[in-house]
Each structure stands twice: as structure tokens, then as C-alpha cells.
Short mmCIF file of C-alpha atoms in Angstrom, two decimals:
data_model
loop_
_atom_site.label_atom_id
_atom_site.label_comp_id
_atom_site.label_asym_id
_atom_site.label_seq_id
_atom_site.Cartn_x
_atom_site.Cartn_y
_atom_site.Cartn_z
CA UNK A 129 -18.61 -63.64 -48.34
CA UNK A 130 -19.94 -61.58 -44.95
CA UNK A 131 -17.56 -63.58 -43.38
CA UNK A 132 -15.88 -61.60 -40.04
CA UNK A 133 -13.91 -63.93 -39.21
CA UNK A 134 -12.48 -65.95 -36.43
CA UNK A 135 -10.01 -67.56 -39.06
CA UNK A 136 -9.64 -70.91 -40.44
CA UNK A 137 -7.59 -73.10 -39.03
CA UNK A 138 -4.55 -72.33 -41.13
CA UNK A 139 -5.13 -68.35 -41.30
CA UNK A 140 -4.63 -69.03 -37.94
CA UNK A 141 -1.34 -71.11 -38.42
CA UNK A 142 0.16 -68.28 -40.66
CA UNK A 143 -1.09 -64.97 -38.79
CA UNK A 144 0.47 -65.99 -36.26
CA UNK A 145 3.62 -66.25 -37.77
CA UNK A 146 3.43 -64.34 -41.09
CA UNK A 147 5.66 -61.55 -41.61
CA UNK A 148 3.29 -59.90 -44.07
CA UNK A 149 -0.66 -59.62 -44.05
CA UNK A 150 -2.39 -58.37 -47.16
CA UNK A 151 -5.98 -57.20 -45.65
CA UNK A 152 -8.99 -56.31 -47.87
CA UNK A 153 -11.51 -56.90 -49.93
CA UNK A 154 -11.90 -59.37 -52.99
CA UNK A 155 -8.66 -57.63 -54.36
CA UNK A 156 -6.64 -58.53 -51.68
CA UNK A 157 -8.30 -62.50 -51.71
CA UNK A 158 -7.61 -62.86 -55.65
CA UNK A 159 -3.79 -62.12 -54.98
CA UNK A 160 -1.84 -65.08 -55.30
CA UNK A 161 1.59 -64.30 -54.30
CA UNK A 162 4.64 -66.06 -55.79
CA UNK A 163 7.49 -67.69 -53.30
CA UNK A 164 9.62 -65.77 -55.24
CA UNK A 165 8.23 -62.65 -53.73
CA UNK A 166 7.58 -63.33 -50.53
CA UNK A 167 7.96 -67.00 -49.26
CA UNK A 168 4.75 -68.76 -48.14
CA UNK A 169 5.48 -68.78 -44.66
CA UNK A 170 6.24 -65.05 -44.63
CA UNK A 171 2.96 -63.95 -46.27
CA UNK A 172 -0.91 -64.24 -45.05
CA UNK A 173 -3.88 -63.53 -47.51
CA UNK A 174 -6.79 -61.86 -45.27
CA UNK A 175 -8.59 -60.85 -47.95
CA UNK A 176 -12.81 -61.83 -48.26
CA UNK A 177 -15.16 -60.79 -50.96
CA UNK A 178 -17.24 -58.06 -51.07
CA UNK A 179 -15.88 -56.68 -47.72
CA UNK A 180 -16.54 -52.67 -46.86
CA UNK A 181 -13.83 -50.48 -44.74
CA UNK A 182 -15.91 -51.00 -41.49
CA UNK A 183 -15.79 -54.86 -42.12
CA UNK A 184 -12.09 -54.79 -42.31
CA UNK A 185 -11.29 -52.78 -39.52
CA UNK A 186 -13.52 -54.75 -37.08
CA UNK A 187 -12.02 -57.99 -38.54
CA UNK A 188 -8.24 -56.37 -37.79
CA UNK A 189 -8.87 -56.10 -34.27
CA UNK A 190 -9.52 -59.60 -33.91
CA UNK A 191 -6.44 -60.39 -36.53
CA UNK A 192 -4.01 -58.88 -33.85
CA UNK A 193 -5.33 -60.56 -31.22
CA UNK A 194 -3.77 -63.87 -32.91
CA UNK A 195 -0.22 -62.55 -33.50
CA UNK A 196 1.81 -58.92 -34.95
CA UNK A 197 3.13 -59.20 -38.66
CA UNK A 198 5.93 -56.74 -39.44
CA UNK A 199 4.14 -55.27 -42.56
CA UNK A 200 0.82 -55.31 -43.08
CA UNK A 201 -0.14 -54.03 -46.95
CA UNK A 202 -3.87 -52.81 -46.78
CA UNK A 203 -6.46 -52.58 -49.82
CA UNK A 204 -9.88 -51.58 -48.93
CA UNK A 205 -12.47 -48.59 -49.71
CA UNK A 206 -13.98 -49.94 -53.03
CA UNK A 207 -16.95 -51.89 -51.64
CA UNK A 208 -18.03 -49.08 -49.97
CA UNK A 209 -17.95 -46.31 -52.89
CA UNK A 210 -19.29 -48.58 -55.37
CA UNK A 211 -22.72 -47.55 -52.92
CA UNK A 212 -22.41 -44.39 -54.33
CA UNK A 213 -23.88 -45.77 -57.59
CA UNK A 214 -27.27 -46.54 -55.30
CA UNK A 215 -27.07 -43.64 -53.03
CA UNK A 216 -25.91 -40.73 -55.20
CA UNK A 217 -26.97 -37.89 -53.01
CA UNK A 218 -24.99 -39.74 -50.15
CA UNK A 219 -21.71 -39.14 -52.08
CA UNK A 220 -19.81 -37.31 -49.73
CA UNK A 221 -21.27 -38.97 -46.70
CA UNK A 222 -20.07 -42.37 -48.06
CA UNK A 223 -15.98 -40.86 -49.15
CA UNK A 224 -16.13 -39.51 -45.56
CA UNK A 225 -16.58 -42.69 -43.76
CA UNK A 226 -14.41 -44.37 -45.65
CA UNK A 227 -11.86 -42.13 -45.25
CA UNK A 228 -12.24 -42.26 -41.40
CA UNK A 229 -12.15 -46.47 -41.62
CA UNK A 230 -9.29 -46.47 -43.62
CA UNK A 231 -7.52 -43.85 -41.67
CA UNK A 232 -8.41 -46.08 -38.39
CA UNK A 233 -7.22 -49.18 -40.23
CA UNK A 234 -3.45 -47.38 -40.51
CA UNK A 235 -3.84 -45.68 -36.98
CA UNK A 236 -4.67 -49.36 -35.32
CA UNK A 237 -1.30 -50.67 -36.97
CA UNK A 238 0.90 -47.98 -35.69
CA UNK A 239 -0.11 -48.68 -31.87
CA UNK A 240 0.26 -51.57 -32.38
CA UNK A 241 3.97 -51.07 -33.69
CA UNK A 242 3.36 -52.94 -37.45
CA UNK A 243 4.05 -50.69 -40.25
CA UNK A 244 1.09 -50.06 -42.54
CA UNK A 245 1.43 -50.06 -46.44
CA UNK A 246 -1.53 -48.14 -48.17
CA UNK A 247 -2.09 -49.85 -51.37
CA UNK A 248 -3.94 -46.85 -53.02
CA UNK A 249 -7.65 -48.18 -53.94
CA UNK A 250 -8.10 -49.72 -57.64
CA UNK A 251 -9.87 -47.66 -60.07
CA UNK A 252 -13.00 -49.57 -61.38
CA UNK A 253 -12.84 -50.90 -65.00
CA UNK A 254 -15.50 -50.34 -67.84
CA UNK A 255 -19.19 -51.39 -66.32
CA UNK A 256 -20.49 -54.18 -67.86
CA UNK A 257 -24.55 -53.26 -68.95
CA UNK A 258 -25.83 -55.48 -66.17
CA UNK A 259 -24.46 -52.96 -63.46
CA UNK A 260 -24.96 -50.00 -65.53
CA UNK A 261 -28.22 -48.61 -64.17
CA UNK A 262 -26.58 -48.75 -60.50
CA UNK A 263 -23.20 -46.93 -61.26
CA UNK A 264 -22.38 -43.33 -61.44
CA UNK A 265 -19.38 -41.52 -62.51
CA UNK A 266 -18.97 -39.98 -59.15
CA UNK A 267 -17.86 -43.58 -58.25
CA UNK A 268 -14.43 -43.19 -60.40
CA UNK A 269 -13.84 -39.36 -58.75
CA UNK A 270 -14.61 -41.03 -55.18
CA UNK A 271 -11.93 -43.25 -55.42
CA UNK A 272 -9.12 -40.35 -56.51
CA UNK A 273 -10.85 -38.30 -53.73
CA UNK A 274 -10.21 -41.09 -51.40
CA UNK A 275 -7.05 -41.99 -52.83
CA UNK A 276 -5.89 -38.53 -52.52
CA UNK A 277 -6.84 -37.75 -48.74
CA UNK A 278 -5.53 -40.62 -47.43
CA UNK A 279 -2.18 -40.39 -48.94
CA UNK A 280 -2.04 -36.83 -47.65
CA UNK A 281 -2.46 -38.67 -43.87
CA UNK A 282 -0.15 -41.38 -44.82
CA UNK A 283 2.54 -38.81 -45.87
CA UNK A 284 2.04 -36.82 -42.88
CA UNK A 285 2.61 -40.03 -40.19
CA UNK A 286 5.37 -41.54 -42.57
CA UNK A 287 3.06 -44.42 -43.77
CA UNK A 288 5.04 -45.79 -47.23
CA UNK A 289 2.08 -45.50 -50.20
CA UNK A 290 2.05 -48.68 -52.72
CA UNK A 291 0.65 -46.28 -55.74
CA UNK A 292 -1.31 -49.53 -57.23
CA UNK A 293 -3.55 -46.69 -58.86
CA UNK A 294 -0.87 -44.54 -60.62
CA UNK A 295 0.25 -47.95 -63.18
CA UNK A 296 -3.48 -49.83 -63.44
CA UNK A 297 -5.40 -46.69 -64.13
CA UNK A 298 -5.65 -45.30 -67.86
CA UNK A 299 -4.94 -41.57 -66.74
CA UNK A 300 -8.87 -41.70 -67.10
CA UNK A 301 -9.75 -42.86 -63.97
CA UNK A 302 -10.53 -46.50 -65.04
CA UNK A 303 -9.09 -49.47 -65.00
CA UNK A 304 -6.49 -50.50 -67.93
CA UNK A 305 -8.64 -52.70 -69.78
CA UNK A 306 -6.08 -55.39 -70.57
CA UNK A 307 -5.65 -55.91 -66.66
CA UNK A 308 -9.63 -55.99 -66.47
CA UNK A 309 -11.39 -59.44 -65.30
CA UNK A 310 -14.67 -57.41 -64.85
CA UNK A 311 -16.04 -53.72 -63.49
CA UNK A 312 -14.28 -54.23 -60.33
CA UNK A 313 -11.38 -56.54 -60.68
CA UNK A 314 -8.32 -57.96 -61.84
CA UNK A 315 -7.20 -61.15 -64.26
CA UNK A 316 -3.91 -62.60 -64.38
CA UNK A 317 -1.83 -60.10 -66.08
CA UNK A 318 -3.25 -57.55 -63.73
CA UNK A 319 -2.07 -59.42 -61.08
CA UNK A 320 1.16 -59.72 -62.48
CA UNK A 321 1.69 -56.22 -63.18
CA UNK A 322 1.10 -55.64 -59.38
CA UNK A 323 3.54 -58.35 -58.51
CA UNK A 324 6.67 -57.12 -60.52
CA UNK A 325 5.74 -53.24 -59.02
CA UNK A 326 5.60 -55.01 -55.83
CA UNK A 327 9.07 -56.02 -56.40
CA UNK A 328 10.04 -52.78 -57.25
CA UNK A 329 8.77 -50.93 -54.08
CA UNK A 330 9.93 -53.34 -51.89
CA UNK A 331 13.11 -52.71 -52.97
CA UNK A 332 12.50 -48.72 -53.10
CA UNK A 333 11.33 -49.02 -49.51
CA UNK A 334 14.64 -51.32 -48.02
CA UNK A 335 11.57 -53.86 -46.93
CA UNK A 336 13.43 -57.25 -46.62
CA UNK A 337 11.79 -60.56 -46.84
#
């Protein structure tokens, strides 16, 4: 799950000719997305488990080395302030450097003329006991902080914001539980929700398939 890549053999196949990357964390790898959305030769999932913001931006640099998608949708940031639940007097420390990685993630796309989509970071769900004693409510205000800053830097440089948090949060900072898998994910009608919004905003934004 530490995996930095180079890419399998197909990743390869389809990065090079993709039209649309989705890069991330586990989020990103559990998103299946329907032909009906964007066709299969259009779309490549770079998404591996349990990857932070500085894992993802090393890996792009090697990504673009292998071809240029148009769009390039970006969910990341969660791995990282999930730490906060160890390190809890390292809060701000660990929202800062994420907010630099991220903002790096959607500077590296502009030079390199692909248009960045910041898919605002998922709120966490309801913490199952086992990961109680390492979590921390500052985790669920970390990710509005980081939410918040980065979609002041993506407004500024004209960077189009997927709001995934505004329809799978409760207006409580957490996770809708019927879109919950566990503390950190999403199941199927999670993923479904995201799909038909996906729809919408692609539409919104005049982004053609």
C-alpha cells in the first residue's frame, strides 16, 4: 500500500492516453467509474491506499513523465490529518504541510498546462471503538481548515472546486452515515452519490468527455 509507483503495465497503457486522472489516496482507488460517465479509455484510477499528500505529489512527478491528461481530479490530505489523532500537539504543523503538498499538487498541474480539479477532502465518518483511543476531534476541524484554505488558493488561480464535502458531510463535520463503509471511507451508495454530483459538475463546468 507504500507503493510509489512506476505503474503497472496498464496504468501505463491508460496514463498515457487517459483524458482524466483521479490521483489520491484509498478514496480515489475505491472509485469505480461507470462508462457512462467517463468512458474507460478516457479515465485513469491513480489512486493507492493509505497514501499521505507528500506521497502523491512525488508519485505525480513521475505520472507526467508518462503522458499529460486534460483534467486531472485530485483527492488527497486525509492520511495525513488522521496523524493528528497521534500527534495532537502537532496539529497545526501537520494542516500546514498539507496545505503546502496539496497546494504543490495543483501548482505542478498548471505548469504543466492540465487543469486541476480539487475534490474537497472527505469528512471522516463515526470512529469505530478500535480507533477511538488514537482520534481526536481536531481531526474533523483539520479537514474544514484544510478544505477551506485551499479552496481560497484554488479560487484565487481559477482552479474549478468539486465540493465532495458540502453533500457527504452531515453539516456536523462527519461523514453521512448511510454513505459510511467505515471511519474513513465510502460504500456503494457513497460512491454513487459522488458519481451522479460528478455528472452534475461536469456539466456546470462545460468539461466534455
Amino acid at each position: 500500500s507504500l507503493r510509489l509507483s512506476p505503474l503497472t503495465e496498464n496504468e501505463l497503457i491508460t496514463a498515457k492516453t487517459a483524458k482524466f486522472w483521479f490521483l489520491g489516496d484509498s478514496r480515489i482507488y475505491q472509485w469505480n467509474m461507470p462508462d457512462s460517465i467517463i468512458p474507460k479509455a478516457a479515465y485513469c484510477n491513480l489512486g493507492i491506499n493509505a497514501q499521505t499528500s507528500a506521497q502523491v505529489l512525488y508519485r505525480l512527478g513521475l505520472h507526467l513523465q508518462q503522458g499529460l491528461p486534460e483534467y486531472l481530479f485530485l483527492q488527497v490530505g486525509i492520511n495525513d490529518i488522521k496523524a493528528i489523532g497521534i500527534f495532537p500537539e502537532k496539529d497545526q504543523e501537520i494542516i500546514k504541510e498539507c496545505i503546502k503538498n496539496i497546494e504543490q499538487l495543483l501548482k505542478t498541474c498548471i505548469s504543466f498546462k492540465v487543469i486541476p480539479v480539487f475534490c474537497t477532502v472527505i469528512p471522516p465518518g463515526s470512529i469505530e471503538l478500535i480507533r477511538r483511543p488514537v482520534w481526536s476531534y481536531k481531526i474533523n476541524n483539520a479537514v474544514v481548515e484544510v478544505n477551506n484554505s485551499i479552496s481560497k488558493f484554488c479560487k484565487m488561480n481559477g482552479v474549478p472546486i468539486f465540493d465532495v464535502y458540502s453533500f457527504l458531510s452531515d453539516g456536523k463535520g462527519v461523514l453521512i452515515k448511510n454513505y459510511q463503509k467505515d471511519d474513513l471511507h465510502l460504500n456503494q451508495e457513497g460512491y454513487n452519490k459522488l458519481n451522479s454530483e460528478l455528472v452534475t459538475f461536469m456539466i456546470k463546468e462545460k468539461i466534455v468527455k
